mmCIF file with all atom_site columns, C-alpha atoms in Angstrom:
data_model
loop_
_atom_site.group_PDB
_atom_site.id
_atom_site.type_symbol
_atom_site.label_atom_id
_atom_site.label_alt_id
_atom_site.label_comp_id
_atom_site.label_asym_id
_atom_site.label_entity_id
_atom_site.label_seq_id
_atom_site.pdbx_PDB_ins_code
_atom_site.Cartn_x
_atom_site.Cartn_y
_atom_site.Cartn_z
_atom_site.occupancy
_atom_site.B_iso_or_equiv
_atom_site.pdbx_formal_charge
_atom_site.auth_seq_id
_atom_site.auth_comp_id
_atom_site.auth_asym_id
_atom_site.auth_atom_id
_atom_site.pdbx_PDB_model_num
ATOM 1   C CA . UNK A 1 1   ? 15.114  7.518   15.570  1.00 0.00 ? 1   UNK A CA 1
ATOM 2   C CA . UNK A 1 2   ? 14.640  5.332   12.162  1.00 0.00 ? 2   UNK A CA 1
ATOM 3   C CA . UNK A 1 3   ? 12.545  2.983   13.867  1.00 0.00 ? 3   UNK A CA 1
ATOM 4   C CA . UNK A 1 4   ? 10.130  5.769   15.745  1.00 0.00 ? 4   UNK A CA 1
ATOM 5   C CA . UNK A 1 5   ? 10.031  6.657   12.269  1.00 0.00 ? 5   UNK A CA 1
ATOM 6   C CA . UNK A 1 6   ? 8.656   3.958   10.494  1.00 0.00 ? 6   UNK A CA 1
ATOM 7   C CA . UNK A 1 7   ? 6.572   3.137   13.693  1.00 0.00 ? 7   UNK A CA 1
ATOM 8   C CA . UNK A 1 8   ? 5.089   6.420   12.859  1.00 0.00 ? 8   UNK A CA 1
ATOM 9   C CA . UNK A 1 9   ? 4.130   5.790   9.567   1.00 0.00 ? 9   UNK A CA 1
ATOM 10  C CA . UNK A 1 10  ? 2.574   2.025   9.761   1.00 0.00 ? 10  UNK A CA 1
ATOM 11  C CA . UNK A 1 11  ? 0.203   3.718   12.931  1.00 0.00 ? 11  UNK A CA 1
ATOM 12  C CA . UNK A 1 12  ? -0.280  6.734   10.999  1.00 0.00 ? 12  UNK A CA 1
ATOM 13  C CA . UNK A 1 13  ? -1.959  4.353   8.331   1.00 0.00 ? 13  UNK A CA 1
ATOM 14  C CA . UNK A 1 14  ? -3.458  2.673   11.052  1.00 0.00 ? 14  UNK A CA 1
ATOM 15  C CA . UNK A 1 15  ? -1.199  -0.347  11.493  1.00 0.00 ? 15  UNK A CA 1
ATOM 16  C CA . UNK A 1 16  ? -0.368  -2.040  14.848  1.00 0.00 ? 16  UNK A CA 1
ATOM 17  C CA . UNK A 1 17  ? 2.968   -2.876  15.723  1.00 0.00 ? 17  UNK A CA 1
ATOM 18  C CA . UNK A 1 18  ? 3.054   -6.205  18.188  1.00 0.00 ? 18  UNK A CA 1
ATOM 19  C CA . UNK A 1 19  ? 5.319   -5.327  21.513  1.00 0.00 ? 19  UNK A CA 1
ATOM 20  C CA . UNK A 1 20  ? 7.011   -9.014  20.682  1.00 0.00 ? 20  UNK A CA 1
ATOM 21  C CA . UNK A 1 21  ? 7.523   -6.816  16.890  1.00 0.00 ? 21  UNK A CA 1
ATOM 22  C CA . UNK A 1 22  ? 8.830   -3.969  18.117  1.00 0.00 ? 22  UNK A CA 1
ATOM 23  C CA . UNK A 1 23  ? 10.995  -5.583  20.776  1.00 0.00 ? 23  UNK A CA 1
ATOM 24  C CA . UNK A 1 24  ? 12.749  -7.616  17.306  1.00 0.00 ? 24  UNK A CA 1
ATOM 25  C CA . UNK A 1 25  ? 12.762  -4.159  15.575  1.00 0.00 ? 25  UNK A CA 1
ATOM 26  C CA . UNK A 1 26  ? 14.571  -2.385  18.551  1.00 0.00 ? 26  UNK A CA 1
ATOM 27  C CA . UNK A 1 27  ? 17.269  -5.458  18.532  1.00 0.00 ? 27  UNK A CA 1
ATOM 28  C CA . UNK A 1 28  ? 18.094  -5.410  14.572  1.00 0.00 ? 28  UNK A CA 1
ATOM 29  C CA . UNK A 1 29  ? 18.232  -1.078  14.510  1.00 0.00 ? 29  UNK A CA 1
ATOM 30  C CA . UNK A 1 30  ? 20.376  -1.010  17.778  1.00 0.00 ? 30  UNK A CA 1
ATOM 31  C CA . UNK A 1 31  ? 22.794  -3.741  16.303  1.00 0.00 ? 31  UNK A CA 1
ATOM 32  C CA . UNK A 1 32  ? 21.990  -6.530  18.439  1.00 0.00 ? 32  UNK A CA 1
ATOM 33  C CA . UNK A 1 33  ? 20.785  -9.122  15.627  1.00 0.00 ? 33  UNK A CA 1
ATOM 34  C CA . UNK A 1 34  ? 21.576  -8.457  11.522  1.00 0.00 ? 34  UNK A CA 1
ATOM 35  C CA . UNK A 1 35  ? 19.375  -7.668  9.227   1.00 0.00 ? 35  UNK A CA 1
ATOM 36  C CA . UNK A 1 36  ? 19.373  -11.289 8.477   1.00 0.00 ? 36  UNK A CA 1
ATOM 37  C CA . UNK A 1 37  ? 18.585  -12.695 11.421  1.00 0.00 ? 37  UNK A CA 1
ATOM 38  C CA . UNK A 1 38  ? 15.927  -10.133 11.540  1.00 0.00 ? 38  UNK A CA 1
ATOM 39  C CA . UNK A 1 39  ? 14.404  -11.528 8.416   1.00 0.00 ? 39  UNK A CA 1
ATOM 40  C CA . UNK A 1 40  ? 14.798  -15.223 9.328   1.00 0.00 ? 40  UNK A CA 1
ATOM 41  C CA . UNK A 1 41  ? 12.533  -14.406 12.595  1.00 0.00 ? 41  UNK A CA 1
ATOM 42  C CA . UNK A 1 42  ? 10.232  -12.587 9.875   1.00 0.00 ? 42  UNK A CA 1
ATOM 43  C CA . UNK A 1 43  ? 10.013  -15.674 7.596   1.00 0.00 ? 43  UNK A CA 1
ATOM 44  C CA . UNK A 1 44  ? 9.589   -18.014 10.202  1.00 0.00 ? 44  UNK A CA 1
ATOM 45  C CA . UNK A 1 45  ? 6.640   -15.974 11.815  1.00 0.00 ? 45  UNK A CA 1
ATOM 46  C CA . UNK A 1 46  ? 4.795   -15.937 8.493   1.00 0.00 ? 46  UNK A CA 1
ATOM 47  C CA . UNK A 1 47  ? 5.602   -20.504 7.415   1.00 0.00 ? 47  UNK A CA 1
ATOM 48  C CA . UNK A 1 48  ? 4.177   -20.703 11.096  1.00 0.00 ? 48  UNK A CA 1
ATOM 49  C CA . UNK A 1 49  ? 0.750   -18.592 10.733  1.00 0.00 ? 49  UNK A CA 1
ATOM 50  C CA . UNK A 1 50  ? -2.572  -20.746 11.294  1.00 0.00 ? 50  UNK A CA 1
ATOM 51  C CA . UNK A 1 51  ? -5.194  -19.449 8.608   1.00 0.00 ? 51  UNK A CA 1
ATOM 52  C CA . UNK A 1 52  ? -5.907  -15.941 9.292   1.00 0.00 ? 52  UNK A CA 1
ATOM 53  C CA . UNK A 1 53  ? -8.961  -14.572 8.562   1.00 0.00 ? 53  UNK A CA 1
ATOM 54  C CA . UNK A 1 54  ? -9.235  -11.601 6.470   1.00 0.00 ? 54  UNK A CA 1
ATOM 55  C CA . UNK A 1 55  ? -10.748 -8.672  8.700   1.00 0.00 ? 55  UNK A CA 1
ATOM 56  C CA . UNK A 1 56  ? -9.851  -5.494  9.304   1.00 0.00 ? 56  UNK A CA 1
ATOM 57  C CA . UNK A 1 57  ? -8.782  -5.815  12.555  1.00 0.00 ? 57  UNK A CA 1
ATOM 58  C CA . UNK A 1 58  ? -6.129  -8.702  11.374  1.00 0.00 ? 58  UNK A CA 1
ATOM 59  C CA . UNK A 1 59  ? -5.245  -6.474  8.437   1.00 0.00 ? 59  UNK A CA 1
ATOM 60  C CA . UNK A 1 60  ? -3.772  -3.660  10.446  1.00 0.00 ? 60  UNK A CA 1
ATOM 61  C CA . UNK A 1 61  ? -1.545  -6.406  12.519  1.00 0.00 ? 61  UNK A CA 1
ATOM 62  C CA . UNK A 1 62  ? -0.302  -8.217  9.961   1.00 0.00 ? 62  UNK A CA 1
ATOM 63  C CA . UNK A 1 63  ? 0.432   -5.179  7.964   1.00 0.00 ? 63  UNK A CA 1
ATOM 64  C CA . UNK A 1 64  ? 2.305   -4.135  11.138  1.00 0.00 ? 64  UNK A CA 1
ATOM 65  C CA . UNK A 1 65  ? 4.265   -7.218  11.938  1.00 0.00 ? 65  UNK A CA 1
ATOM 66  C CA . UNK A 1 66  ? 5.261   -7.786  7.971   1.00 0.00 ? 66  UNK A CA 1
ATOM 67  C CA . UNK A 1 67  ? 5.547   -3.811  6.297   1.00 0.00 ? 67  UNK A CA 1
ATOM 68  C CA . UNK A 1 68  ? 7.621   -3.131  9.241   1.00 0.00 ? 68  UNK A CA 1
ATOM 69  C CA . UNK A 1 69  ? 10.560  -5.309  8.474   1.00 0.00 ? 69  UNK A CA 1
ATOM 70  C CA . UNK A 1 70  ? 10.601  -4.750  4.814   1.00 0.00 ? 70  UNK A CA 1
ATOM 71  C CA . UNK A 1 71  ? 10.924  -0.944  6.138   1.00 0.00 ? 71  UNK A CA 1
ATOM 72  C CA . UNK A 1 72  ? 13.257  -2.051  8.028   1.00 0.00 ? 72  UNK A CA 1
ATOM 73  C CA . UNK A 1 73  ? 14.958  -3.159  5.245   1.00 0.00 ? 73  UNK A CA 1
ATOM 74  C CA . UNK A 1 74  ? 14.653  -0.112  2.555   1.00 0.00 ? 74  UNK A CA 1
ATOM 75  C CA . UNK A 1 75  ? 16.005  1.331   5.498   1.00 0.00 ? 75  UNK A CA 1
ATOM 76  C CA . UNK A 1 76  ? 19.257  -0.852  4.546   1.00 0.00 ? 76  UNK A CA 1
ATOM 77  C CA . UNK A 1 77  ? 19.210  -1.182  0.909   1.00 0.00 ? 77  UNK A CA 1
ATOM 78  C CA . UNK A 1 78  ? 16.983  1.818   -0.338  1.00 0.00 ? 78  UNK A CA 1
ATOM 79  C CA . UNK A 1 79  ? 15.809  0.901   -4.188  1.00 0.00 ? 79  UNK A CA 1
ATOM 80  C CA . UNK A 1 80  ? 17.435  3.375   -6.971  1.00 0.00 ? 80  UNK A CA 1
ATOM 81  C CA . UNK A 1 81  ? 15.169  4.720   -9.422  1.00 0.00 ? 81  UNK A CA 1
ATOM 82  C CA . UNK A 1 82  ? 13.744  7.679   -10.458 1.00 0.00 ? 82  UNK A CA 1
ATOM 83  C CA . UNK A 1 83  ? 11.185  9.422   -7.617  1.00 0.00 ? 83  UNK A CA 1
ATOM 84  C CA . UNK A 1 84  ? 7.662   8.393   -9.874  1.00 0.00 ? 84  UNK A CA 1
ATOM 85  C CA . UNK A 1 85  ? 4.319   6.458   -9.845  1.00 0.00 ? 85  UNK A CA 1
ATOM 86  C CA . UNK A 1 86  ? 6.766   3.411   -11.486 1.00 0.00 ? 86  UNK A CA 1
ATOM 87  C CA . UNK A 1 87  ? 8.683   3.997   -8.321  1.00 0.00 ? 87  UNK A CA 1
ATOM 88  C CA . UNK A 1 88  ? 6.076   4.507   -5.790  1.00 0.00 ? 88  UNK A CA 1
ATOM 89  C CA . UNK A 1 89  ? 4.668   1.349   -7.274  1.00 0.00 ? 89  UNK A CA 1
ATOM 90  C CA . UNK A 1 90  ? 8.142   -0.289  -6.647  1.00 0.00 ? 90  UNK A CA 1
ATOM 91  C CA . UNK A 1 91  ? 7.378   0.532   -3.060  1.00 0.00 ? 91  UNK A CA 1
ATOM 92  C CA . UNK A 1 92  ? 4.308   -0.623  -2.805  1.00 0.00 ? 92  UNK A CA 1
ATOM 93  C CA . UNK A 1 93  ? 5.055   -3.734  -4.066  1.00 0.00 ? 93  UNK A CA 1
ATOM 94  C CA . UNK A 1 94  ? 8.494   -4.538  -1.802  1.00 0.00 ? 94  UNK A CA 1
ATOM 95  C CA . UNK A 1 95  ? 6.838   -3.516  0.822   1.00 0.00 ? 95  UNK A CA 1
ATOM 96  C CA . UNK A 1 96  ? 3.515   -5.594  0.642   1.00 0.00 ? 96  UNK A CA 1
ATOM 97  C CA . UNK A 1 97  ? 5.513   -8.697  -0.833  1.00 0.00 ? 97  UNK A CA 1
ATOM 98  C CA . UNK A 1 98  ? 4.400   -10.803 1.996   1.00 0.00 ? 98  UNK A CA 1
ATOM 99  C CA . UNK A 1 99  ? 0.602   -10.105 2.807   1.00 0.00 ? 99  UNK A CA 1
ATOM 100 C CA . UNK A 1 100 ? -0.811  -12.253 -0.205  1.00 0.00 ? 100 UNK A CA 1
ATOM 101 C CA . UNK A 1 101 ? 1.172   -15.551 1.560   1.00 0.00 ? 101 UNK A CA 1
ATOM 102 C CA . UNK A 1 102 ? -0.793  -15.205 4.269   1.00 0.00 ? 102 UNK A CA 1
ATOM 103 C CA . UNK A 1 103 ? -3.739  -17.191 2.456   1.00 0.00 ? 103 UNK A CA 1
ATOM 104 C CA . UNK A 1 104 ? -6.056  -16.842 -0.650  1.00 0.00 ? 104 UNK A CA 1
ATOM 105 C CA . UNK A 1 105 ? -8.381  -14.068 0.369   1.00 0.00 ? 105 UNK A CA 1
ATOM 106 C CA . UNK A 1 106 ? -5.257  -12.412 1.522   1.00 0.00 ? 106 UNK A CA 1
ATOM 107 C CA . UNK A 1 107 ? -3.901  -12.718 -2.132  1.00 0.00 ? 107 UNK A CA 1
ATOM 108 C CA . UNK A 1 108 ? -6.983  -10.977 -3.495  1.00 0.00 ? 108 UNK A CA 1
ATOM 109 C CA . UNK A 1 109 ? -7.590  -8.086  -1.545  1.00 0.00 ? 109 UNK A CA 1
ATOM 110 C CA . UNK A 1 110 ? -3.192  -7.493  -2.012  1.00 0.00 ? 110 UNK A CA 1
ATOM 111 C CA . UNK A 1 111 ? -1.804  -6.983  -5.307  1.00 0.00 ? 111 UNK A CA 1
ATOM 112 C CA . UNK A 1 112 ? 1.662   -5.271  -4.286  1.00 0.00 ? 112 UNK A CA 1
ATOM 113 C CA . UNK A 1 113 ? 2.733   -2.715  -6.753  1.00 0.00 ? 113 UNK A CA 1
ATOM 114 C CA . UNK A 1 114 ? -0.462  -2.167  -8.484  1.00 0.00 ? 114 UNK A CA 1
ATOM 115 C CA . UNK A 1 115 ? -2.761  0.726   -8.068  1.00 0.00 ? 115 UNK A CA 1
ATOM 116 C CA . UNK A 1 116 ? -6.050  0.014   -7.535  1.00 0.00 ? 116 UNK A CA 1
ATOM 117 C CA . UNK A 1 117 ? -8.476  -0.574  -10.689 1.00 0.00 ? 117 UNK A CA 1
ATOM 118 C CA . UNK A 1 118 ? -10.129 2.848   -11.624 1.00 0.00 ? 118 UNK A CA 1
ATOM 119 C CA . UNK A 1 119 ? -13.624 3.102   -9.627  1.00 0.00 ? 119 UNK A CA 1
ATOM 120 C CA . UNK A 1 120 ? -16.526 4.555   -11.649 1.00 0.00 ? 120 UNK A CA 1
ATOM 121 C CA . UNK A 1 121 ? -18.239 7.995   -11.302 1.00 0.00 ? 121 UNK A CA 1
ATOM 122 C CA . UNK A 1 122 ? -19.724 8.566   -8.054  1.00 0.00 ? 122 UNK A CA 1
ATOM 123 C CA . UNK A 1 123 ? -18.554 5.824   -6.230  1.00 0.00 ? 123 UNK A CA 1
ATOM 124 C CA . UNK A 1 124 ? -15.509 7.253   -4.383  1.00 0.00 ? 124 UNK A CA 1
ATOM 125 C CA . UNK A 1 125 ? -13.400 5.278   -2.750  1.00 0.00 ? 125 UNK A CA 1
ATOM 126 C CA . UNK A 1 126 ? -13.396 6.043   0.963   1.00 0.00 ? 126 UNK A CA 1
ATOM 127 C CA . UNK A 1 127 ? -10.592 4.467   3.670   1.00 0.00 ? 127 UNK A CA 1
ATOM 128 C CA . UNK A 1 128 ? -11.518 5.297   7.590   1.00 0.00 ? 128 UNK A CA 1
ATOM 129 C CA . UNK A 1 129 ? -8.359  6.518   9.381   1.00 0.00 ? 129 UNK A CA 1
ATOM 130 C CA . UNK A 1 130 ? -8.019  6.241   12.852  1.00 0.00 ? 130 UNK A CA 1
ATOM 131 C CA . UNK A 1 131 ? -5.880  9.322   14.565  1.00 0.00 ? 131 UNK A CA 1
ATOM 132 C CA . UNK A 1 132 ? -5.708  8.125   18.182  1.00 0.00 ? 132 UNK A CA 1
ATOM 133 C CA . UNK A 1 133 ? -4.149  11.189  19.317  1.00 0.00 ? 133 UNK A CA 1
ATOM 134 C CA . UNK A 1 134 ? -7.256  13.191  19.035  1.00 0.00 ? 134 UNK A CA 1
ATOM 135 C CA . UNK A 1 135 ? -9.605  9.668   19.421  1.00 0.00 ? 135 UNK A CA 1
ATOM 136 C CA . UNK A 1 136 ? -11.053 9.888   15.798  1.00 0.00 ? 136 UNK A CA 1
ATOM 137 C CA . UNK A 1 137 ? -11.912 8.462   12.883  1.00 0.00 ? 137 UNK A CA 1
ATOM 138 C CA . UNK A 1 138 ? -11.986 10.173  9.736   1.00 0.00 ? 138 UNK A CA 1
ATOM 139 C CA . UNK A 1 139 ? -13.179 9.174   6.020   1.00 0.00 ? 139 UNK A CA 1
ATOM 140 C CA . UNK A 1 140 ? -11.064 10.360  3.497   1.00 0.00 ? 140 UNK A CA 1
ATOM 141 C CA . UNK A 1 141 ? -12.015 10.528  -0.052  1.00 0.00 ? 141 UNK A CA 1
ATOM 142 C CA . UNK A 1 142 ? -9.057  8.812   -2.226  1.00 0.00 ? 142 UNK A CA 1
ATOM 143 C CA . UNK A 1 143 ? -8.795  9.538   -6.184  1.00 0.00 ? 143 UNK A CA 1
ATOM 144 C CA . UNK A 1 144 ? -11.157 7.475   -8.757  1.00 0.00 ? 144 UNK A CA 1
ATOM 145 C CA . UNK A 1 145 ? -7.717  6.159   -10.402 1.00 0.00 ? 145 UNK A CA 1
ATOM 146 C CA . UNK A 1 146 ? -8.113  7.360   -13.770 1.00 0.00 ? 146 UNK A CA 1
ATOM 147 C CA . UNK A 1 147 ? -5.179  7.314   -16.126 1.00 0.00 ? 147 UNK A CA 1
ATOM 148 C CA . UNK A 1 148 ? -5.425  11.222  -15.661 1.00 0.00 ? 148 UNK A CA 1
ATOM 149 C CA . UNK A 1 149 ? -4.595  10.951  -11.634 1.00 0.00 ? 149 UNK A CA 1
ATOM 150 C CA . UNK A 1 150 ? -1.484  9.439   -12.190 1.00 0.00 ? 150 UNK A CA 1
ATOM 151 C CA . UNK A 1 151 ? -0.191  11.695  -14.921 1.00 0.00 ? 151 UNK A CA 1
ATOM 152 C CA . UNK A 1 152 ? -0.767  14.461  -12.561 1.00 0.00 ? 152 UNK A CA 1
ATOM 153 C CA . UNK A 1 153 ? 1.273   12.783  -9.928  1.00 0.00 ? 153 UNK A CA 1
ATOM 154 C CA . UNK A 1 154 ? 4.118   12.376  -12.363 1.00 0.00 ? 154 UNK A CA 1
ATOM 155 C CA . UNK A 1 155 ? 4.142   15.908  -13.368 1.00 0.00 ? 155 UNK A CA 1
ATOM 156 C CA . UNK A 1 156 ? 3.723   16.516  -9.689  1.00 0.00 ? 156 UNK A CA 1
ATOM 157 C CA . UNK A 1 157 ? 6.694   14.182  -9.157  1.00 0.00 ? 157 UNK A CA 1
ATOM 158 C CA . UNK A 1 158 ? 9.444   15.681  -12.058 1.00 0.00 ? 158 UNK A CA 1
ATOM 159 C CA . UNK A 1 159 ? 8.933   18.960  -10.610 1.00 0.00 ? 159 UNK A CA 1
ATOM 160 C CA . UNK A 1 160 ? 11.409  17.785  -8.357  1.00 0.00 ? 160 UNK A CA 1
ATOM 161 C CA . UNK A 1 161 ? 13.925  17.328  -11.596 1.00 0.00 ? 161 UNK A CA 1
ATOM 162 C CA . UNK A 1 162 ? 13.717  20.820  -11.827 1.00 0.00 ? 162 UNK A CA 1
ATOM 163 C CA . UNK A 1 163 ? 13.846  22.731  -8.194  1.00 0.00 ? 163 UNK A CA 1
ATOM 164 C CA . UNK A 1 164 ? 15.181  19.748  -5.641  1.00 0.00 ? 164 UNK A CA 1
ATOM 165 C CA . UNK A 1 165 ? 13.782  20.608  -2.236  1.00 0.00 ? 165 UNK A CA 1
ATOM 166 C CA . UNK A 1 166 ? 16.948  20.890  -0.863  1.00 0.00 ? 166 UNK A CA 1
ATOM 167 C CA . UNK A 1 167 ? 17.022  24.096  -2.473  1.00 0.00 ? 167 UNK A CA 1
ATOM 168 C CA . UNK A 1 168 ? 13.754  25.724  -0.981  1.00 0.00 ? 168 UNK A CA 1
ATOM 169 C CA . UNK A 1 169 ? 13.640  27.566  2.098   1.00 0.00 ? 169 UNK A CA 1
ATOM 170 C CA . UNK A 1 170 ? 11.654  26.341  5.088   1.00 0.00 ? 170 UNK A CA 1
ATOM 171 C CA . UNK A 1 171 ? 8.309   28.061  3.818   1.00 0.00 ? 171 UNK A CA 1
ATOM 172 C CA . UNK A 1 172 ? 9.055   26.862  0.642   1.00 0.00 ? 172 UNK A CA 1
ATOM 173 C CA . UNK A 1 173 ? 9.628   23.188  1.383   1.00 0.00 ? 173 UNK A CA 1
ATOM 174 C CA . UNK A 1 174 ? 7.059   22.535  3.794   1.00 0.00 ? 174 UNK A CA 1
ATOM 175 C CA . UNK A 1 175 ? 4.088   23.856  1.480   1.00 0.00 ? 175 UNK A CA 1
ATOM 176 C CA . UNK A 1 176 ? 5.889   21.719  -1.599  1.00 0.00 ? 176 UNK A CA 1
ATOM 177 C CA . UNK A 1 177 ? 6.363   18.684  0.822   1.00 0.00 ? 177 UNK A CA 1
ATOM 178 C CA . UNK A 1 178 ? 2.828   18.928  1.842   1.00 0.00 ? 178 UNK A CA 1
ATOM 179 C CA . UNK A 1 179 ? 1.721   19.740  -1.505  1.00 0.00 ? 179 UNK A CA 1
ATOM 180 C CA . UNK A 1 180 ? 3.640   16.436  -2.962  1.00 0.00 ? 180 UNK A CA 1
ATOM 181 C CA . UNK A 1 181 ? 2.390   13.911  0.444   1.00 0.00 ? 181 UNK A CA 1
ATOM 182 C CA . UNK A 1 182 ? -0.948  15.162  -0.464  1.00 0.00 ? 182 UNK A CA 1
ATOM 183 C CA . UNK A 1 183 ? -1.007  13.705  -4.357  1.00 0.00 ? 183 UNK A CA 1
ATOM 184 C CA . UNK A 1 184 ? 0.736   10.455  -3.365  1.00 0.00 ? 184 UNK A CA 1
ATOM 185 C CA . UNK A 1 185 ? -1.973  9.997   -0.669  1.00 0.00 ? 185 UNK A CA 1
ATOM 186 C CA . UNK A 1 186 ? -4.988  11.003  -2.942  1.00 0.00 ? 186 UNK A CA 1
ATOM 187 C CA . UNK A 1 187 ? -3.077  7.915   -5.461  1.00 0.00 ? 187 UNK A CA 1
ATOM 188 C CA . UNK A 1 188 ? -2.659  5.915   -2.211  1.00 0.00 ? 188 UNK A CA 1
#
């Protein structure tokens, strides 16, 4: 169920998982290879890789192929830290690690665990998502970045100090969890 999981998040974002990917993935989660030998096939894929170009068709499989085995691994060795932007940034960044090797553009467009630089007034930034159970694309607005944004997310974020969500009821939890997914996406 771990790995429907995290196939459900990298296609939620709009990745693509290669069958030849998931096939490796399925191996290492039902015990078959270690998470070592998981990663050697990983690293080997990426020394190997002709020059990719950078489109947006190649981002979403080489996100897929490389975000899923560092998944993969949190899944083994989850970072410790306290549940904030610093953290969400800590993430980010393990889980991108490997997109800038893929070449120079590649480096530019990814910084792992950096938000994005703050975008000025009126010019939102906008990131189609593609829900292919209802066949769609939609444009959603993300925030400007200003040092303001993320403050709110961290206020957002230590409410959880205070009132864990293991605590809430049903109702309760699924309007906080929606509530909190919403401000890390708007940051995202």
């Amino acid at each position: 169920k771990s790995w429907d999981y995290a196939k459900a998040m990298i296609t939620l974002e709009g990745g693509i998982i290669a069958p030849e990917d998931d096939i490796l993935a399925r191996h290492y989660v039902k015990g078959d290879i270690s998470l070592w030998q998981y990663g050697e096939k990983m690293d080997s894929l990426l020394k190997a890789l002709p020059a990719i170009a950078l489109t947006p068709q190649n981002k979403v499989r080489m996100e897929g192929r490389f975000v899923t085995r560092r998944l993969l691994e949190l899944r083994e060795y989850p970072l410790k830290g306290v549940f904030n932007s610093t953290y969400l940034k800590a993430i980010h960044r393990y889980l991108f690690q490997d997109m800038p090797k893929i070449g120079d553009a590649w480096a530019k467009e990814y910084t792992p665990g950096e938000f994005r630089p703050p975008r000025p007034e009126g010019k939102p930034w906008i990131k189609r998502r593609h829900i292919s159970r209802v066949e769609r694309d939609f444009y959603i607005a993300y925030s400007n970045m200003k040092p303001s944004v993320i403050t709110n997310l961290d206020e957002v974020l230590n409410e959880l100090k205070f009132r864990p969500l293991s605590k809430l009821t049903v109702e309760e939890f699924a309007v906080k969890i929606a509530s909190i997914y919403a401000h890390i996406d708007y940051v995202h």
